[in-house]
Amino acid sequence: MSKYDVIVLGSGPGGYVAAIRASQLGLKTAVIEKENLGGVCLNWGCIPTKALLKSAQVFDYLKHAEDYGLSVENPDKDFTKVVKRSRNVAEGMSKGVQFLMKKNKIDVIDGFGTLKTGKKISVEGKDGKKDYEANHIIVATGARSRELPNLKQDGEKIIGYRQAMNLPKQPKSMIIVGSGAIGVEFAHFYNAMGTEVTIVEFLPNLVPVEDEDVSKQFEKSFKKAGIKVMTNSSVESVDTSGDGVKAKVKTKKGEETLEAEIVLSAVGIKTNIENIGLEAVGIKTDKDKILVNDWYQTNIPGYYAIGDVTPGPALAHVASAEGIICVEKIAGMKVEALDYGNIPGCTYATPEIASVGMTEKQAKEAGYELKIGKFPFSASGKASAAGTKDGFVKVIYDAKYGEWLGCHMIGAGVTDMIAEAVLGRKLETTGHEVLKAMHPHPTMSEAVMEATAAAYDEVIHL
């Protein structure tokens, strides 16, 4: 029986990062993967969706070439080639992870892993079953598209995100259920490609986890782009017996029937914790999540869990950070627990959304006296030159001590700007320090400084 210091079950952005860090720290490491290295994120999530969205953005630019003094006659797209490009990007990234595994001398074991007692793991691969042993076993099996009882996915007329990025042909019309990051990114992509899109959200606002001002601006932008938005609504049933689908939607005004070619269910995720041996080992779970402490140790010594299978936010960068903390603790290093109050969230539709920390509502409910500043991109020279004036940056500070409580952005390229706020909050930067930190001109990032200036009644360009 092969023995390792660390075996990681799953090779997504939590698993492969944990494995690399373990190897760097001198631990003999293996990764078990049933499909492709890189997991859902690299193969069916974060990366290929961004490739699709880039194609949508370029197509949008072509359609509005005249706004930039350019002439493009009858711009068109080849949907099959757009999808193929995204698959090629994903394939390239997965090969990159293969290279990293070799470089770091990590054994890759192909097959489906099942935990066993005594720090063992059984892997069923092409050549049958084989058992492995490790001092430390890390579960990083991720998650998949969640199914609602009244919205069973058949892979053809009712689909999940995986099928949505690999459809053989572009649908003429689509109903998207759920307006989290997955739902709105696909809504933007298909709308930009020319599909008639309706998005149905149970809660009062699109992207409901975001600050209310951001949600309102986002809904405005979506409606302007021609997407039909139905909030405070729920899909009660879907009839797939005809050529397309008929969805019964319950709204505040009563029931409405929507017709479309296809329904995309984007109502969240379901963890991959079934049939991996948790019960046999005695590992505790609650509400579909594996229970862990600050160092990702389960209740059974020698067994750990990171990423989507644990109670934290289901985000790739969270899984990676958890994986590093987990193995550094295993290696005996002095480590700091992850600050779950300082995790950035990004949505890559058009406009993009990026946020970190408390929303205005959360900060008020926490009892803070606030200083709030907003700077619209319509007042930004860089945004005007780029033709991307929609959106704003909103900052929230504690009036007493100047603590940076929250930062919320909506607009072009804001997902690349949010790290400033994450770093500032990590270093306990105050509003006045942000104000006095020079921001280059002309840039979109100036809006962070300008919004801070607005919070302290010192704004120049408003």
PDB file of N, CA, C and O in Angstrom, residues 181-213:
ATOM      1  N   ALA A 181     -24.252  35.123  -9.222  1.00  0.00           N
ATOM      2  CA  ALA A 181     -23.201  35.354 -10.218  1.00  0.00           C
ATOM      3  C   ALA A 181     -23.376  34.459 -11.453  1.00  0.00           C
ATOM      4  O   ALA A 181     -23.285  34.936 -12.592  1.00  0.00           O
ATOM      5  N   ILE A 182     -23.656  33.165 -11.243  1.00  0.00           N
ATOM      6  CA  ILE A 182     -23.779  32.238 -12.380  1.00  0.00           C
ATOM      7  C   ILE A 182     -24.929  32.658 -13.291  1.00  0.00           C
ATOM      8  O   ILE A 182     -24.771  32.761 -14.512  1.00  0.00           O
ATOM      9  N   GLY A 183     -26.093  32.931 -12.704  1.00  0.00           N
ATOM     10  CA  GLY A 183     -27.273  33.306 -13.484  1.00  0.00           C
ATOM     11  C   GLY A 183     -27.081  34.570 -14.305  1.00  0.00           C
ATOM     12  O   GLY A 183     -27.373  34.610 -15.504  1.00  0.00           O
ATOM     13  N   VAL A 184     -26.540  35.622 -13.678  1.00  0.00           N
ATOM     14  CA  VAL A 184     -26.429  36.902 -14.394  1.00  0.00           C
ATOM     15  C   VAL A 184     -25.303  36.883 -15.420  1.00  0.00           C
ATOM     16  O   VAL A 184     -25.390  37.550 -16.457  1.00  0.00           O
ATOM     17  N   GLU A 185     -24.239  36.108 -15.167  1.00  0.00           N
ATOM     18  CA  GLU A 185     -23.174  36.016 -16.166  1.00  0.00           C
ATOM     19  C   GLU A 185     -23.678  35.338 -17.434  1.00  0.00           C
ATOM     20  O   GLU A 185     -23.412  35.802 -18.549  1.00  0.00           O
ATOM     21  N   PHE A 186     -24.442  34.242 -17.275  1.00  0.00           N
ATOM     22  CA  PHE A 186     -25.010  33.592 -18.454  1.00  0.00           C
ATOM     23  C   PHE A 186     -26.086  34.457 -19.114  1.00  0.00           C
ATOM     24  O   PHE A 186     -26.221  34.461 -20.337  1.00  0.00           O
ATOM     25  N   ALA A 187     -26.845  35.198 -18.315  1.00  0.00           N
ATOM     26  CA  ALA A 187     -27.856  36.110 -18.872  1.00  0.00           C
ATOM     27  C   ALA A 187     -27.184  37.132 -19.778  1.00  0.00           C
ATOM     28  O   ALA A 187     -27.637  37.389 -20.900  1.00  0.00           O
ATOM     29  N   HIS A 188     -26.085  37.710 -19.297  1.00  0.00           N
ATOM     30  CA  HIS A 188     -25.365  38.696 -20.107  1.00  0.00           C
ATOM     31  C   HIS A 188     -24.788  38.050 -21.373  1.00  0.00           C
ATOM     32  O   HIS A 188     -24.924  38.593 -22.475  1.00  0.00           O
ATOM     33  N   PHE A 189     -24.149  36.890 -21.227  1.00  0.00           N
ATOM     34  CA  PHE A 189     -23.523  36.236 -22.379  1.00  0.00           C
ATOM     35  C   PHE A 189     -24.547  35.925 -23.475  1.00  0.00           C
ATOM     36  O   PHE A 189     -24.356  36.303 -24.639  1.00  0.00           O
ATOM     37  N   TYR A 190     -25.629  35.242 -23.101  1.00  0.00           N
ATOM     38  CA  TYR A 190     -26.603  34.844 -24.112  1.00  0.00           C
ATOM     39  C   TYR A 190     -27.333  36.045 -24.707  1.00  0.00           C
ATOM     40  O   TYR A 190     -27.606  36.085 -25.913  1.00  0.00           O
ATOM     41  N   ASN A 191     -27.614  37.036 -23.898  1.00  0.00           N
ATOM     42  CA  ASN A 191     -28.246  38.256 -24.412  1.00  0.00           C
ATOM     43  C   ASN A 191     -27.329  38.944 -25.422  1.00  0.00           C
ATOM     44  O   ASN A 191     -27.770  39.366 -26.496  1.00  0.00           O
ATOM     45  N   ALA A 192     -26.050  39.043 -25.095  1.00  0.00           N
ATOM     46  CA  ALA A 192     -25.079  39.676 -26.004  1.00  0.00           C
ATOM     47  C   ALA A 192     -24.965  38.912 -27.320  1.00  0.00           C
ATOM     48  O   ALA A 192     -24.758  39.500 -28.383  1.00  0.00           O
ATOM     49  N   MET A 193     -25.130  37.586 -27.250  1.00  0.00           N
ATOM     50  CA  MET A 193     -25.062  36.757 -28.459  1.00  0.00           C
ATOM     51  C   MET A 193     -26.332  36.837 -29.307  1.00  0.00           C
ATOM     52  O   MET A 193     -26.368  36.368 -30.429  1.00  0.00           O
ATOM     53  N   GLY A 194     -27.405  37.398 -28.710  1.00  0.00           N
ATOM     54  CA  GLY A 194     -28.643  37.567 -29.475  1.00  0.00           C
ATOM     55  C   GLY A 194     -29.796  36.701 -29.030  1.00  0.00           C
ATOM     56  O   GLY A 194     -30.869  36.717 -29.644  1.00  0.00           O
ATOM     57  N   THR A 195     -29.627  35.940 -27.963  1.00  0.00           N
ATOM     58  CA  THR A 195     -30.722  35.129 -27.397  1.00  0.00           C
ATOM     59  C   THR A 195     -31.651  36.050 -26.598  1.00  0.00           C
ATOM     60  O   THR A 195     -31.199  36.966 -25.924  1.00  0.00           O
ATOM     61  N   GLU A 196     -32.945  35.782 -26.696  1.00  0.00           N
ATOM     62  CA  GLU A 196     -33.922  36.548 -25.899  1.00  0.00           C
ATOM     63  C   GLU A 196     -33.925  35.962 -24.479  1.00  0.00           C
ATOM     64  O   GLU A 196     -34.257  34.797 -24.284  1.00  0.00           O
ATOM     65  N   VAL A 197     -33.525  36.778 -23.508  1.00  0.00           N
ATOM     66  CA  VAL A 197     -33.308  36.266 -22.147  1.00  0.00           C
ATOM     67  C   VAL A 197     -34.295  36.867 -21.151  1.00  0.00           C
ATOM     68  O   VAL A 197     -34.508  38.081 -21.118  1.00  0.00           O
ATOM     69  N   THR A 198     -34.889  35.981 -20.322  1.00  0.00           N
ATOM     70  CA  THR A 198     -35.684  36.403 -19.168  1.00  0.00           C
ATOM     71  C   THR A 198     -35.039  35.830 -17.925  1.00  0.00           C
ATOM     72  O   THR A 198     -34.712  34.634 -17.885  1.00  0.00           O
ATOM     73  N   ILE A 199     -34.822  36.671 -16.923  1.00  0.00           N
ATOM     74  CA  ILE A 199     -34.214  36.194 -15.672  1.00  0.00           C
ATOM     75  C   ILE A 199     -35.244  36.293 -14.542  1.00  0.00           C
ATOM     76  O   ILE A 199     -35.900  37.315 -14.380  1.00  0.00           O
ATOM     77  N   VAL A 200     -35.416  35.193 -13.811  1.00  0.00           N
ATOM     78  CA  VAL A 200     -36.426  35.114 -12.748  1.00  0.00           C
ATOM     79  C   VAL A 200     -35.722  34.981 -11.395  1.00  0.00           C
ATOM     80  O   VAL A 200     -34.926  34.057 -11.199  1.00  0.00           O
ATOM     81  N   GLU A 201     -36.006  35.915 -10.499  1.00  0.00           N
ATOM     82  CA  GLU A 201     -35.376  35.921  -9.171  1.00  0.00           C
ATOM     83  C   GLU A 201     -36.442  35.954  -8.085  1.00  0.00           C
ATOM     84  O   GLU A 201     -37.334  36.790  -8.118  1.00  0.00           O
ATOM     85  N   PHE A 202     -36.311  35.051  -7.118  1.00  0.00           N
ATOM     86  CA  PHE A 202     -37.273  34.936  -6.026  1.00  0.00           C
ATOM     87  C   PHE A 202     -37.241  36.157  -5.097  1.00  0.00           C
ATOM     88  O   PHE A 202     -38.261  36.610  -4.600  1.00  0.00           O
ATOM     89  N   LEU A 203     -36.056  36.702  -4.866  1.00  0.00           N
ATOM     90  CA  LEU A 203     -35.887  37.835  -3.944  1.00  0.00           C
ATOM     91  C   LEU A 203     -36.184  39.175  -4.639  1.00  0.00           C
ATOM     92  O   LEU A 203     -36.307  39.230  -5.861  1.00  0.00           O
ATOM     93  N   PRO A 204     -36.283  40.283  -3.876  1.00  0.00           N
ATOM     94  CA  PRO A 204     -36.661  41.568  -4.472  1.00  0.00           C
ATOM     95  C   PRO A 204     -35.625  42.175  -5.416  1.00  0.00           C
ATOM     96  O   PRO A 204     -35.965  43.018  -6.248  1.00  0.00           O
ATOM     97  N   ASN A 205     -34.340  41.768  -5.294  1.00  0.00           N
ATOM     98  CA  ASN A 205     -33.288  42.364  -6.119  1.00  0.00           C
ATOM     99  C   ASN A 205     -32.469  41.321  -6.853  1.00  0.00           C
ATOM    100  O   ASN A 205     -32.261  40.221  -6.346  1.00  0.00           O
ATOM    101  N   LEU A 206     -31.971  41.704  -8.038  1.00  0.00           N
ATOM    102  CA  LEU A 206     -30.969  40.889  -8.706  1.00  0.00           C
ATOM    103  C   LEU A 206     -29.699  40.911  -7.852  1.00  0.00           C
ATOM    104  O   LEU A 206     -29.514  41.802  -7.031  1.00  0.00           O
ATOM    105  N   VAL A 207     -28.794  39.945  -8.092  1.00  0.00           N
ATOM    106  CA  VAL A 207     -27.576  39.786  -7.278  1.00  0.00           C
ATOM    107  C   VAL A 207     -27.849  40.146  -5.810  1.00  0.00           C
ATOM    108  O   VAL A 207     -27.306  41.094  -5.265  1.00  0.00           O
ATOM    109  N   PRO A 208     -28.732  39.384  -5.159  1.00  0.00           N
ATOM    110  CA  PRO A 208     -29.259  39.774  -3.840  1.00  0.00           C
ATOM    111  C   PRO A 208     -28.232  39.877  -2.709  1.00  0.00           C
ATOM    112  O   PRO A 208     -28.510  40.523  -1.701  1.00  0.00           O
ATOM    113  N   VAL A 209     -27.045  39.287  -2.860  1.00  0.00           N
ATOM    114  CA  VAL A 209     -26.054  39.391  -1.782  1.00  0.00           C
ATOM    115  C   VAL A 209     -25.327  40.745  -1.799  1.00  0.00           C
ATOM    116  O   VAL A 209     -24.627  41.094  -0.850  1.00  0.00           O
ATOM    117  N   GLU A 210     -25.505  41.505  -2.876  1.00  0.00           N
ATOM    118  CA  GLU A 210     -24.772  42.767  -3.015  1.00  0.00           C
ATOM    119  C   GLU A 210     -25.476  43.916  -2.302  1.00  0.00           C
ATOM    120  O   GLU A 210     -26.649  43.823  -1.928  1.00  0.00           O
ATOM    121  N   ASP A 211     -24.750  45.034  -2.144  1.00  0.00           N
ATOM    122  CA  ASP A 211     -25.331  46.263  -1.603  1.00  0.00           C
ATOM    123  C   ASP A 211     -26.523  46.664  -2.475  1.00  0.00           C
ATOM    124  O   ASP A 211     -26.489  46.519  -3.701  1.00  0.00           O
ATOM    125  N   GLU A 212     -27.574  47.155  -1.840  1.00  0.00           N
ATOM    126  CA  GLU A 212     -28.810  47.467  -2.561  1.00  0.00           C
ATOM    127  C   GLU A 212     -28.609  48.474  -3.700  1.00  0.00           C
ATOM    128  O   GLU A 212     -29.223  48.346  -4.766  1.00  0.00           O
ATOM    129  N   ASP A 213     -27.737  49.463  -3.501  1.00  0.00           N
ATOM    130  CA  ASP A 213     -27.467  50.446  -4.563  1.00  0.00           C
ATOM    131  C   ASP A 213     -26.880  49.768  -5.793  1.00  0.00           C
ATOM    132  O   ASP A 213     -27.201  50.125  -6.932  1.00  0.00           O
TER     133      ASP A 213
END
